[in-house]
Structure formats: C-alpha cells, structure tokens
Coordinates of N, CA and C in Angstrom, one line a residue:
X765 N -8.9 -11.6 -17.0 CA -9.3 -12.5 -16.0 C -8.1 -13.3 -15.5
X766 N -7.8 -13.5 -13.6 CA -6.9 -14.8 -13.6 C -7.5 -15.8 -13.9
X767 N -6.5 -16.7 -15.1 CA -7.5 -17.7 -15.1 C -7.2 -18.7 -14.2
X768 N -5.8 -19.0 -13.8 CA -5.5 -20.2 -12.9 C -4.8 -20.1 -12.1
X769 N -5.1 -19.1 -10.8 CA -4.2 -18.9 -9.9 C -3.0 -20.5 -9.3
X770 N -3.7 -21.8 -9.1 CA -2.9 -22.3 -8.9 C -2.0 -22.7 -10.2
X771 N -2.3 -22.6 -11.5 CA -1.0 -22.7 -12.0 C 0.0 -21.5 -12.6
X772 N -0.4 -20.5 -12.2 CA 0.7 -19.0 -11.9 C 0.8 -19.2 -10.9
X773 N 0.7 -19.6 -9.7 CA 1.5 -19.6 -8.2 C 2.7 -21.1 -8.8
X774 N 2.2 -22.1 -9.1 CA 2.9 -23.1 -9.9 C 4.4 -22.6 -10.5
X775 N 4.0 -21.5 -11.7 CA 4.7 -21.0 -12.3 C 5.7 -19.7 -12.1
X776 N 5.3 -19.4 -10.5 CA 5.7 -18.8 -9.7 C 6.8 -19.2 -9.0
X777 N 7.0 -20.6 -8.7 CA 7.4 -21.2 -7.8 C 8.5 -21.7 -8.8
X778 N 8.4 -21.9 -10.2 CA 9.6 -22.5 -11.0 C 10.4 -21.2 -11.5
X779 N 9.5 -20.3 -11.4 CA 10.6 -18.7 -12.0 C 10.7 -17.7 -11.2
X780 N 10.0 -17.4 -9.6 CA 10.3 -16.5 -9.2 C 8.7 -15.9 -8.8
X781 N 8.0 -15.5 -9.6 CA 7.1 -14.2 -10.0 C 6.4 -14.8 -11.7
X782 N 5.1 -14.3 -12.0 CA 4.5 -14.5 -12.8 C 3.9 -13.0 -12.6
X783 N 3.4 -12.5 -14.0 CA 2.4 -11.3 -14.3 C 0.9 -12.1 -14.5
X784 N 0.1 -11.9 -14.4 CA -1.4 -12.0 -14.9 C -2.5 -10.9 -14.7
X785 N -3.9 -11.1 -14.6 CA -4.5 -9.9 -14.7 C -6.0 -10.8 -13.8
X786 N -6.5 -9.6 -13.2 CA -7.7 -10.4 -12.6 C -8.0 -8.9 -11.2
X787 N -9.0 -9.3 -10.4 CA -9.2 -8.7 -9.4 C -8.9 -9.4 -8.3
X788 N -9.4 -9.0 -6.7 CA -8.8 -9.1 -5.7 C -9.9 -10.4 -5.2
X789 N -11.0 -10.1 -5.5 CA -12.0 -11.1 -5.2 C -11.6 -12.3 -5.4
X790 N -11.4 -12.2 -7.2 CA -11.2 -13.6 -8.0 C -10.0 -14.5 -7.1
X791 N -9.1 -13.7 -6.6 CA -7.8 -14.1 -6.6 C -8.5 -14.5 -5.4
X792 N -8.8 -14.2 -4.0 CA -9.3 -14.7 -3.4 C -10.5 -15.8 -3.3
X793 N -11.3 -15.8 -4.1 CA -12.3 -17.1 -4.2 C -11.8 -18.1 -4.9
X794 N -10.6 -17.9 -5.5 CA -9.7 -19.1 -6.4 C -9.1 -19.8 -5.3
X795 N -8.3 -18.8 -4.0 CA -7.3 -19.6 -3.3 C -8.5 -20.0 -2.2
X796 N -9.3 -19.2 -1.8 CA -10.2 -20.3 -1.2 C -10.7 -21.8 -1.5
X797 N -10.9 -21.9 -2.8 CA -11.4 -23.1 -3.6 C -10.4 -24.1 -3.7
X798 N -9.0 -23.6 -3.2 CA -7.5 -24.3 -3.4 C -7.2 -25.0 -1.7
X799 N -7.9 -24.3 -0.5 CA -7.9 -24.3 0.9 C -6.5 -23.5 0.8
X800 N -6.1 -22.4 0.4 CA -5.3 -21.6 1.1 C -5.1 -20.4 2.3
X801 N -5.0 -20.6 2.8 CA -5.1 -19.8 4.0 C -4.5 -18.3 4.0
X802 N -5.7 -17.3 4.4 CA -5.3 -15.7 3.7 C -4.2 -15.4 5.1
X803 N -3.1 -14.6 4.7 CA -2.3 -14.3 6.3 C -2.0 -12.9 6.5
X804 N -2.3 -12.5 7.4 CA -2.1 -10.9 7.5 C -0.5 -10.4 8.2
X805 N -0.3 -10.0 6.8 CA 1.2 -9.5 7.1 C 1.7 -8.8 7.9
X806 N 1.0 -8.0 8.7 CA 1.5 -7.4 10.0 C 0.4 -7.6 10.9
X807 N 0.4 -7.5 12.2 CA -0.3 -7.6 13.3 C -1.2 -6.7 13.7
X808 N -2.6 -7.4 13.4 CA -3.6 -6.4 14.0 C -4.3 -6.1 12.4
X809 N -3.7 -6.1 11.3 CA -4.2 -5.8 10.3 C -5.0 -6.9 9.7
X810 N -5.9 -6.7 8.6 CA -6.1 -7.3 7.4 C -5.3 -8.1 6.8
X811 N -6.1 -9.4 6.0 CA -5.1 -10.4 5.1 C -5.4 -9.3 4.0
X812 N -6.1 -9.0 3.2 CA -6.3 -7.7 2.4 C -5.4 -6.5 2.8
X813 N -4.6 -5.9 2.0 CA -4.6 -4.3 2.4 C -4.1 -3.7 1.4
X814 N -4.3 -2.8 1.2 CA -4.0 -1.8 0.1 C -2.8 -1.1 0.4
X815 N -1.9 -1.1 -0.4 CA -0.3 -0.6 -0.4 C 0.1 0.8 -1.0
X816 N 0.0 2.1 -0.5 CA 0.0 3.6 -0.7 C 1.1 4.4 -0.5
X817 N 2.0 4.8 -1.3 CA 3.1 5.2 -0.8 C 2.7 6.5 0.4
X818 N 4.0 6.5 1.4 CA 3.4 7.2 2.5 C 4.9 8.0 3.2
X819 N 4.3 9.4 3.2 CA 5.5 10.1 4.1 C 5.7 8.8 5.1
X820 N 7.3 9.7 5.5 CA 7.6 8.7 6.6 C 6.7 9.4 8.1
X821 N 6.5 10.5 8.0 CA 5.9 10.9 9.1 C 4.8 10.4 9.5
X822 N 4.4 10.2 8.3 CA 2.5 9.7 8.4 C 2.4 8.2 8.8
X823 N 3.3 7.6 8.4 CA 3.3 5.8 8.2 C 3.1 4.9 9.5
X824 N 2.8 3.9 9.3 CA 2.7 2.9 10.6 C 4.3 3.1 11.1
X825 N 4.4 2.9 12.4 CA 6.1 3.0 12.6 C 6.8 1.9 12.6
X826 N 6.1 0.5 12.6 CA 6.6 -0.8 12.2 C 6.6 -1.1 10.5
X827 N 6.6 -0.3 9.4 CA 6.7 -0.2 8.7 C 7.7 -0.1 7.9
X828 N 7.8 0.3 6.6 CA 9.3 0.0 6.0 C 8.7 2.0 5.2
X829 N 7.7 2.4 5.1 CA 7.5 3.8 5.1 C 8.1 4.4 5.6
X830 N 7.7 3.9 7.2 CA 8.2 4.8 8.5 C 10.1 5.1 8.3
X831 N 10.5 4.4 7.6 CA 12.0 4.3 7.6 C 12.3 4.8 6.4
X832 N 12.2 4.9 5.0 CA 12.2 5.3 3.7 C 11.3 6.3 2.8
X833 N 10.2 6.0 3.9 CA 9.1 7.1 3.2 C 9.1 7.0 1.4
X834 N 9.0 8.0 0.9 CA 8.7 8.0 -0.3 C 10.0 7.4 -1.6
X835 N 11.0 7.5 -1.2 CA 12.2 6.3 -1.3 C 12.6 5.1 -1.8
X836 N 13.0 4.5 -2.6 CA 13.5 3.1 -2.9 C 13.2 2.7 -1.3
X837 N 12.5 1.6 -1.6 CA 12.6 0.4 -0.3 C 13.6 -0.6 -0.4
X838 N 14.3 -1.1 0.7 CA 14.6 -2.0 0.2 C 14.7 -3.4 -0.2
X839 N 15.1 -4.6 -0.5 CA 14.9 -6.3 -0.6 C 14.3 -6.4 0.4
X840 N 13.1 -7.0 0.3 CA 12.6 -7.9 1.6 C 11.4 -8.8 1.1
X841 N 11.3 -9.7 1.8 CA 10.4 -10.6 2.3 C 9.1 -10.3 2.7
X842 N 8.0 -10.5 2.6 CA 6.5 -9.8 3.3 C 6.6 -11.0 4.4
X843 N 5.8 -10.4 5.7 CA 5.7 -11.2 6.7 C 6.6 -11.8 7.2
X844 N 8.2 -11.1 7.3 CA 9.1 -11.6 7.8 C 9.4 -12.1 9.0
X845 N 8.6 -11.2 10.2 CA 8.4 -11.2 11.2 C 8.0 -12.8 11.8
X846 N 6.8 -13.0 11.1 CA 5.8 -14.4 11.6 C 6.6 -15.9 11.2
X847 N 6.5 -16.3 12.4 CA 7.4 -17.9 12.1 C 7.1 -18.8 11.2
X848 N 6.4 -18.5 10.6 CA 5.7 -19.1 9.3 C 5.3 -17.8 7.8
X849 N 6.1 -17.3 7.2 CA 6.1 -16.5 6.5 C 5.3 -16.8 5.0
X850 N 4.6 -16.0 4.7 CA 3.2 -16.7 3.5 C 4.2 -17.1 2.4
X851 N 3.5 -18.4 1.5 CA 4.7 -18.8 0.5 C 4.6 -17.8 -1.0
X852 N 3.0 -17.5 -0.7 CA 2.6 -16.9 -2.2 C 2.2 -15.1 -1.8
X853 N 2.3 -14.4 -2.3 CA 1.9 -13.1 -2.3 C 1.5 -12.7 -3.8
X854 N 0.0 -11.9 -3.5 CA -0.6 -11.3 -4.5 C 0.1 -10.1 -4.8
X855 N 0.0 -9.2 -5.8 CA -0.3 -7.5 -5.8 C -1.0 -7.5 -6.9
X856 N -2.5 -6.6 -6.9 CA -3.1 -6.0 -7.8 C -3.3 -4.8 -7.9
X857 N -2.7 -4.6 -9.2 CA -3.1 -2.9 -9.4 C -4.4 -2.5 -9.2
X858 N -4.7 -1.0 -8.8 CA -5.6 -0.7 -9.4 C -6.1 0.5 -10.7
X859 N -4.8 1.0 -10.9 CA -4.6 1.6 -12.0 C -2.9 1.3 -12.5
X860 N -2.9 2.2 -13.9 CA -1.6 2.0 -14.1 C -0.6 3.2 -13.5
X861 N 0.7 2.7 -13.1 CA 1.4 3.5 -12.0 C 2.8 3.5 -13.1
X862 N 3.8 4.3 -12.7 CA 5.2 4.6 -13.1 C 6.0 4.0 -12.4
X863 N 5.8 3.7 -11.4 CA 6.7 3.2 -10.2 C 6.8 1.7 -9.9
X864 N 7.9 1.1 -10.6 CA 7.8 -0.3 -10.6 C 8.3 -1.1 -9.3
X865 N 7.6 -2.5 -9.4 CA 8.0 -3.0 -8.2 C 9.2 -3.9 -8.6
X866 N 10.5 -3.7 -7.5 CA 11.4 -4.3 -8.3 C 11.7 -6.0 -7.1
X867 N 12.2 -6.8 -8.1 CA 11.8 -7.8 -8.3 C 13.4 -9.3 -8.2
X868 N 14.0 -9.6 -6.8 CA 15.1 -10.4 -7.2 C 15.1 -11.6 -6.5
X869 N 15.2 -12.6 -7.5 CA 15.5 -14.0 -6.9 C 16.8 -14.8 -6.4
X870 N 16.5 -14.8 -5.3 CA 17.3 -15.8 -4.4 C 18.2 -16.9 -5.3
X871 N 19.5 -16.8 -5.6 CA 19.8 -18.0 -5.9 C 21.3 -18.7 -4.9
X872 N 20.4 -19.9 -4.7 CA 20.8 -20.7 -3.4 C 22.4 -21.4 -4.3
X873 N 23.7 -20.8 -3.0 CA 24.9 -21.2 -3.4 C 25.5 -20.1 -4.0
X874 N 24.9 -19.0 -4.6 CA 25.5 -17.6 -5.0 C 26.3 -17.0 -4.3
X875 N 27.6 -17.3 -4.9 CA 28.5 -16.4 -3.9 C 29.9 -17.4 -3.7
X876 N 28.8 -19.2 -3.5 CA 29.8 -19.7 -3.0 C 29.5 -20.1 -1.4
X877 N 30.6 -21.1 -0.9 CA 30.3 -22.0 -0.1 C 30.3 -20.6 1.3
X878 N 31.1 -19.5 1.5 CA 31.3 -18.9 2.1 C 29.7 -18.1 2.3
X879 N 29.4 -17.8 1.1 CA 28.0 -16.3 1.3 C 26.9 -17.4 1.6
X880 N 26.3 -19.1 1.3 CA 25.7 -20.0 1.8 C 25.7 -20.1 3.1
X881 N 26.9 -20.3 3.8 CA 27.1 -19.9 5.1 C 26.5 -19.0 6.0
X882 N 26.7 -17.9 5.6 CA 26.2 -16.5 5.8 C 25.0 -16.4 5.7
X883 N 24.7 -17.2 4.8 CA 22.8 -16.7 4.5 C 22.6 -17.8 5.9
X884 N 22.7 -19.0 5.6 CA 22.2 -20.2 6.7 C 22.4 -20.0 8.2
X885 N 23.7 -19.3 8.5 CA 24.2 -19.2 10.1 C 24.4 -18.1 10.3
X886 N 24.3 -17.1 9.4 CA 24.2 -15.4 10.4 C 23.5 -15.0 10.9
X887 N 23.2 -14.7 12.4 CA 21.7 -15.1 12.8 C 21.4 -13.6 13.4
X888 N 20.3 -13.0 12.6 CA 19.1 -11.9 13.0 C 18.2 -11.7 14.5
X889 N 18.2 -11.0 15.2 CA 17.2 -10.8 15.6 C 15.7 -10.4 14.8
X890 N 14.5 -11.3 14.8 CA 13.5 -11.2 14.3 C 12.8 -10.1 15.3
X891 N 12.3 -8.8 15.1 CA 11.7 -8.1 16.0 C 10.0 -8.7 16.0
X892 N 9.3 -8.8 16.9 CA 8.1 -9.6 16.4 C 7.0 -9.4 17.8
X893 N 7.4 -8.3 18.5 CA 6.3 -7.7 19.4 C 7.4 -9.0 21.0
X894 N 6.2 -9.3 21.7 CA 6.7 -10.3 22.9 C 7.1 -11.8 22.1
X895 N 6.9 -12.1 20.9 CA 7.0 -13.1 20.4 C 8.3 -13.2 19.3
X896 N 9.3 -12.4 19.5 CA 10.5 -12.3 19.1 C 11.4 -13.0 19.2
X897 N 12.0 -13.4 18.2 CA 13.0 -14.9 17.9 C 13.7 -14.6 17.1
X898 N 15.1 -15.5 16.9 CA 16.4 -15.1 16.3 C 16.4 -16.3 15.0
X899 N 16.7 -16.1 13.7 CA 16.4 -16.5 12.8 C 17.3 -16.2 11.6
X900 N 18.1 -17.0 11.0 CA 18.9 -17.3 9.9 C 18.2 -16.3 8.6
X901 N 18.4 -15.9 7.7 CA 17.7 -15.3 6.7 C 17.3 -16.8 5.2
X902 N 18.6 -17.6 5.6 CA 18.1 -18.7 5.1 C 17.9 -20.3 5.7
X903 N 16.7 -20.8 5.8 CA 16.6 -22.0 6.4 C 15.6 -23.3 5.6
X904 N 16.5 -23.9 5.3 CA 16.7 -24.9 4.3 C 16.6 -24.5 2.9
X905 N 15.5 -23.9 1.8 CA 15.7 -23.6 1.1 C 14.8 -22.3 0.7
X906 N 13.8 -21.8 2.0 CA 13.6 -21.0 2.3 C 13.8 -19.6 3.0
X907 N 13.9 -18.0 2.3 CA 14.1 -17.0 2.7 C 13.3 -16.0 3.2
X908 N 14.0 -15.4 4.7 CA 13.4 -14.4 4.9 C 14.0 -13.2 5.6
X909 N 13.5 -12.3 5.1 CA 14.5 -11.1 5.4 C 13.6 -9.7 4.8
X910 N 13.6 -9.1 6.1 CA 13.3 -7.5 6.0 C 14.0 -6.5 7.4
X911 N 15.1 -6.0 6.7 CA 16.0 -4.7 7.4 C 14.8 -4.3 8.4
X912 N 13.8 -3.9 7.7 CA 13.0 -3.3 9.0 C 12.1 -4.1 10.0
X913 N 12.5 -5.1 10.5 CA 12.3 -5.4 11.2 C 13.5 -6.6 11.9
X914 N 14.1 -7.1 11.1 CA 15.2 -7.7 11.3 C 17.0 -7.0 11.9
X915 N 17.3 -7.5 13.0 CA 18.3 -6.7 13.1 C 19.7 -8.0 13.2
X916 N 21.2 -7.4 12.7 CA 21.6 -8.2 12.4 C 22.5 -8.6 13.9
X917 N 23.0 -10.1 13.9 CA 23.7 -10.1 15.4 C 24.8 -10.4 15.3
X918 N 25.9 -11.0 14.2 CA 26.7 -11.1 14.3 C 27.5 -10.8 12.5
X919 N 28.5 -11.1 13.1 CA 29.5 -11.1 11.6 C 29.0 -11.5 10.2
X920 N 28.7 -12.6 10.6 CA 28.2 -13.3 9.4 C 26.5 -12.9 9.1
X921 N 25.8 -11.9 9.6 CA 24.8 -11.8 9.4 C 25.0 -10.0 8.6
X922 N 26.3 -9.2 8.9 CA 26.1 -8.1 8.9 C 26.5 -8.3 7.2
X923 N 27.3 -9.4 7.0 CA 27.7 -9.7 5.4 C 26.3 -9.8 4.6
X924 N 25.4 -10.3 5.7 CA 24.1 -10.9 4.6 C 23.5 -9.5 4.2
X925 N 23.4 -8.8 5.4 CA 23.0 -7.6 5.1 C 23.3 -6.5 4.1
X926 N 24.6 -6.5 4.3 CA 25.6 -5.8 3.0 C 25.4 -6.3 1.8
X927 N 25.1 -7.7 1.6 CA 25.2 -8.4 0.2 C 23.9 -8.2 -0.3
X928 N 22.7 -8.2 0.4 CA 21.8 -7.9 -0.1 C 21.1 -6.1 -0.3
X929 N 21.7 -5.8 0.6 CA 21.6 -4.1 0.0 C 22.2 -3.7 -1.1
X930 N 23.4 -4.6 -1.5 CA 23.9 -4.4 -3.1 C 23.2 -4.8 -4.0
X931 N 22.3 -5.8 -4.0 CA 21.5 -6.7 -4.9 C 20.5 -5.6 -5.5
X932 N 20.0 -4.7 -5.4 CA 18.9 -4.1 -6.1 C 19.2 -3.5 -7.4
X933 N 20.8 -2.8 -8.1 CA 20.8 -3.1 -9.3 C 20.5 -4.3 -10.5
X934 N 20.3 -5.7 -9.5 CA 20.4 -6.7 -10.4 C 18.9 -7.5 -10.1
X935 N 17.8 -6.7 -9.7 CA 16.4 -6.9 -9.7 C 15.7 -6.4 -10.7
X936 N 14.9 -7.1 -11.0 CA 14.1 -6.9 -12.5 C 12.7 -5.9 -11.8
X937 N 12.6 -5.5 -13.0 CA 11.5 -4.1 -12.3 C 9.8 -4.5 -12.6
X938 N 9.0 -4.6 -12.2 CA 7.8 -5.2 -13.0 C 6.9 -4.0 -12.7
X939 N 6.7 -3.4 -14.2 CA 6.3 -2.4 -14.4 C 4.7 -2.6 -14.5
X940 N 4.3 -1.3 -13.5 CA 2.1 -1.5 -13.6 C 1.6 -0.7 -14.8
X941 N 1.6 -1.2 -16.0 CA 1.1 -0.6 -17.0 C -0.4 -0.8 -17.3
X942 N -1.3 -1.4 -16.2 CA -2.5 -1.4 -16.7 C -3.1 -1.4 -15.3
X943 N -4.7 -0.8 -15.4 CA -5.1 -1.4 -13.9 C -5.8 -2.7 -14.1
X944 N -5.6 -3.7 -12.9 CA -6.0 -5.1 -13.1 C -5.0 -5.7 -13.2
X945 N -3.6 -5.7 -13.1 CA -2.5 -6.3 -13.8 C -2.5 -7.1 -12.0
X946 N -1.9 -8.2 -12.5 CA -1.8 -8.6 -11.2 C -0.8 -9.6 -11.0
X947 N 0.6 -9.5 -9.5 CA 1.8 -10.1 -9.5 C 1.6 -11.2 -8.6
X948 N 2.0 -12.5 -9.0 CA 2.0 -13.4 -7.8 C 3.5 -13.9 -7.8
X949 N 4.2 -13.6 -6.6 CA 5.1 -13.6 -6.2 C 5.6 -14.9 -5.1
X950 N 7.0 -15.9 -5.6 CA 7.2 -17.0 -4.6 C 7.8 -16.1 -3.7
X951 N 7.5 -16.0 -2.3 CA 7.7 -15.1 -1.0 C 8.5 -15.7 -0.4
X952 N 8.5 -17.1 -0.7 CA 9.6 -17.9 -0.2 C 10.9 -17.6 -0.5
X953 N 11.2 -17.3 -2.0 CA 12.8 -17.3 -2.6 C 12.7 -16.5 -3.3
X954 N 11.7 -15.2 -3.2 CA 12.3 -14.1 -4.4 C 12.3 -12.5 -3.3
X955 N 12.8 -12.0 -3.2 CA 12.8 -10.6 -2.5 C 11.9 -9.0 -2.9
X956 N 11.6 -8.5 -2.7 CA 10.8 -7.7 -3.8 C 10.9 -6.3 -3.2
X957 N 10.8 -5.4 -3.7 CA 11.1 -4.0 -3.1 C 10.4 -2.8 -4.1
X958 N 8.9 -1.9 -3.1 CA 9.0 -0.6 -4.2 C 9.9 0.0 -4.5
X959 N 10.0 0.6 -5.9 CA 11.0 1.6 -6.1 C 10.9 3.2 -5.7
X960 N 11.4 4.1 -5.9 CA 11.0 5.5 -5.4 C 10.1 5.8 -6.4
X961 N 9.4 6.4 -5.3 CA 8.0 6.7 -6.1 C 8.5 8.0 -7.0
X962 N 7.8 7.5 -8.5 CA 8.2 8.3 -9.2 C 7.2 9.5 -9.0
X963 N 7.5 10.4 -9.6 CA 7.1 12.1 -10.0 C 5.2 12.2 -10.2
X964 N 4.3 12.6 -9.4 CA 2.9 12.5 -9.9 C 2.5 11.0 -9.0
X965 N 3.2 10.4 -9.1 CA 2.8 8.7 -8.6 C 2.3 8.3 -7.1
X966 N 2.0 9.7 -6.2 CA 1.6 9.8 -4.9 C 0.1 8.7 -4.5
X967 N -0.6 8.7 -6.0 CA -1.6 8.0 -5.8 C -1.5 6.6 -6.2
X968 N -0.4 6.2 -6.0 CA 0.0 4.7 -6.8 C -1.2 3.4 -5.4
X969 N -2.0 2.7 -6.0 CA -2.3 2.0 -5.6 C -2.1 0.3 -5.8
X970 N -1.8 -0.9 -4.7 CA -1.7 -2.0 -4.8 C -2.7 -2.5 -3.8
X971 N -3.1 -3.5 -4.1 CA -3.7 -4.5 -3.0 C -2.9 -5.6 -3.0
X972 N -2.9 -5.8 -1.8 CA -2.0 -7.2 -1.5 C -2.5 -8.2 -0.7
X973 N -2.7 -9.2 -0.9 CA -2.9 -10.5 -0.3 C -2.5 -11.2 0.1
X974 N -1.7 -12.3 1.1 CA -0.1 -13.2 1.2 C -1.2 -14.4 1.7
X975 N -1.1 -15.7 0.9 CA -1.3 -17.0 1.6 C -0.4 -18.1 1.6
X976 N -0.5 -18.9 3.3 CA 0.3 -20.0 3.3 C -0.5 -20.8 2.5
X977 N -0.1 -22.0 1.7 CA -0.5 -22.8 1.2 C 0.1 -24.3 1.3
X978 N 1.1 -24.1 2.1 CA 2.0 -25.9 1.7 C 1.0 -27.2 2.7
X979 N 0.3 -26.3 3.8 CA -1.0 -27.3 4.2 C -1.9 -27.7 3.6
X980 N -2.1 -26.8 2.0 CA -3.3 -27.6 1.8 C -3.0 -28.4 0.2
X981 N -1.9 -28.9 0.0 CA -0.9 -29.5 -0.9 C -0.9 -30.6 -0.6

C-alpha cells in the first residue's frame, strides 16, 4: 500500500525519486485529499495514461516513441512543453518488467559557473502547438527539458544539449521488479528516461500520473 503519498513526494523532493508500492486509484484519492491538481502531459490526452513501449511507426508523432521507438529514450522532463510543468510525477507498474527507468538528478552549479550559465541563458524553442515560447532549460531552480519537443537556438543552448545527452551513463536505473511498485518522481529537478526495451519486454506496462501541487502548499 502507498502509505503517504505526501511524505514520499516530501522525500522526493529532498532525494530526487522515492520507490513505494500502491495503485493508481490510491495515488490519486491521496493527491486529491492533498488539493493537488491532476495535469495531462500532452494535449488532448488524459491526466492518467498508461506508458507502452511503441514502434516508431505506430506512436503519437509528438512523442518521444515517434523519434526512438523501441530505443533508449532520452533525459527529459514530462510536460515540458506546458508553462507550468507538473512538480510531482507518478509511475505504477503493472507487472514486473526488465526494462528500467533510468533516473538523473539535476545538480545546480555542476560543471561550474560556465555550464550554470548554459543551463539558465541558453534559450530553446519550446514547441507547444500555437502557444509556443522560448524557454531556458533552467529557471531559478527549476528544470525543463525534452529534445523532443524542445529545439535548441543558440550556442549556449546547443552545450546544454550535448551535456545532457552525455549524462545517461551517470543515471541510476529503477528497476520494476514487482507489479504495484510505484515511482514518485521530483519533475522539477530530476530527468528521467526509458531504457531500451529489453528482449520479451514489448508488454511492459506503466501508468503515469503528473500533479502540480505548489498551489495547494
């Protein structure tokens, strides 16, 4: 059972990511009871949706499928797009899978006064339908960033981009060894990316959930 969503989102927020175990309901009638607001990560979809590895042929084409298909994904942000990006994100299994989600935290000042720079002032095009806006990957102490939909515009953005496509050897992997296991993730400052789906693993299932919550704090 989750027992305390707000204090693994809590404990989320001081380490990155927390594991627990629970269903999609629970997690949802918890953050309701908290006033957190469910956000649907892409447009037109569900704050619910279930995450299925997917040819690239088959996949939504605003997608990160559509571009890698069955493939390592890579570092990103959920809800990158929306001007207000969810702070917490769910994932619950629904069985146990081989294919881990891998898992890297932002640490603000890495690199140095120069790559701080770069994260704060290299500035992206946010692709985001008619409502498209240009956007830092870091803005105050908050991150956001997904290659597939973010494009970069200048020098100092094309660095952020390079530095973070290097980063996925040094992401911790969080392995689904049970069904019910469940990830609550700070979406703010940690990056997160499927790995290639392993061998057999076509049926890997996640449910995902993303709420803002700093309104009802």
């Amino acid at each position: 059972m989750l027992v305390d969503l707000k204090a693994l989102a809590a404990s989320a927020r001081q380490n990155g990511w927390v594991s627990g175990s629970g269903d999609v309901d629970l997690v949802r009638r918890q953050a309701a009871s908290l006033g957190w607001a469910e956000v649907a990560t892409r447009y037109g979809d569900a704050p619910v949706s279930v995450l299925k590895p997917t040819e690239a042929g088959a996949a939504h084409p605003r997608s990160l499928s559509a571009q890698y298909g069955m493939a390592q994904q890579p570092l990103h942000t959920d809800g990158a797009h929306l001007p207000g990006p969810p702070e917490i994100v769910v994932l619950v299994s629904s069985h146990p899978s081989p294919t881990p989600t891998m898992l890297w935290k932002a640490a603000t000042g890495a690199g140095g006064r120069s790559r701080l720079d770069a994260f704060a002032h290299g500035m992206f095009l946010v692709h985001s339908g008619r409502d498209s806006f240009y956007a830092p990957v870091l803005s105050g102490s908050d991150y956001r960033y997904d290659p597939g939909c973010m494009t970069a515009c200048d020098a100092r953005a094309r660095e952020v981009e390079e530095y973070l496509a290097g980063q996925l050897p040094a992401a911790v992997a969080c392995e689904w060894t049970a069904g019910g296991q469940a990830l609550v993730v700070d979406n703010r400052h940690v990056l997160h990316a499927r790995a290639a789906v392993a061998e057999g693993d076509a049926g890997r299932e996640l449910t995902r959930v993303a709420f803002c919550v700093r309104e009802a704090q």
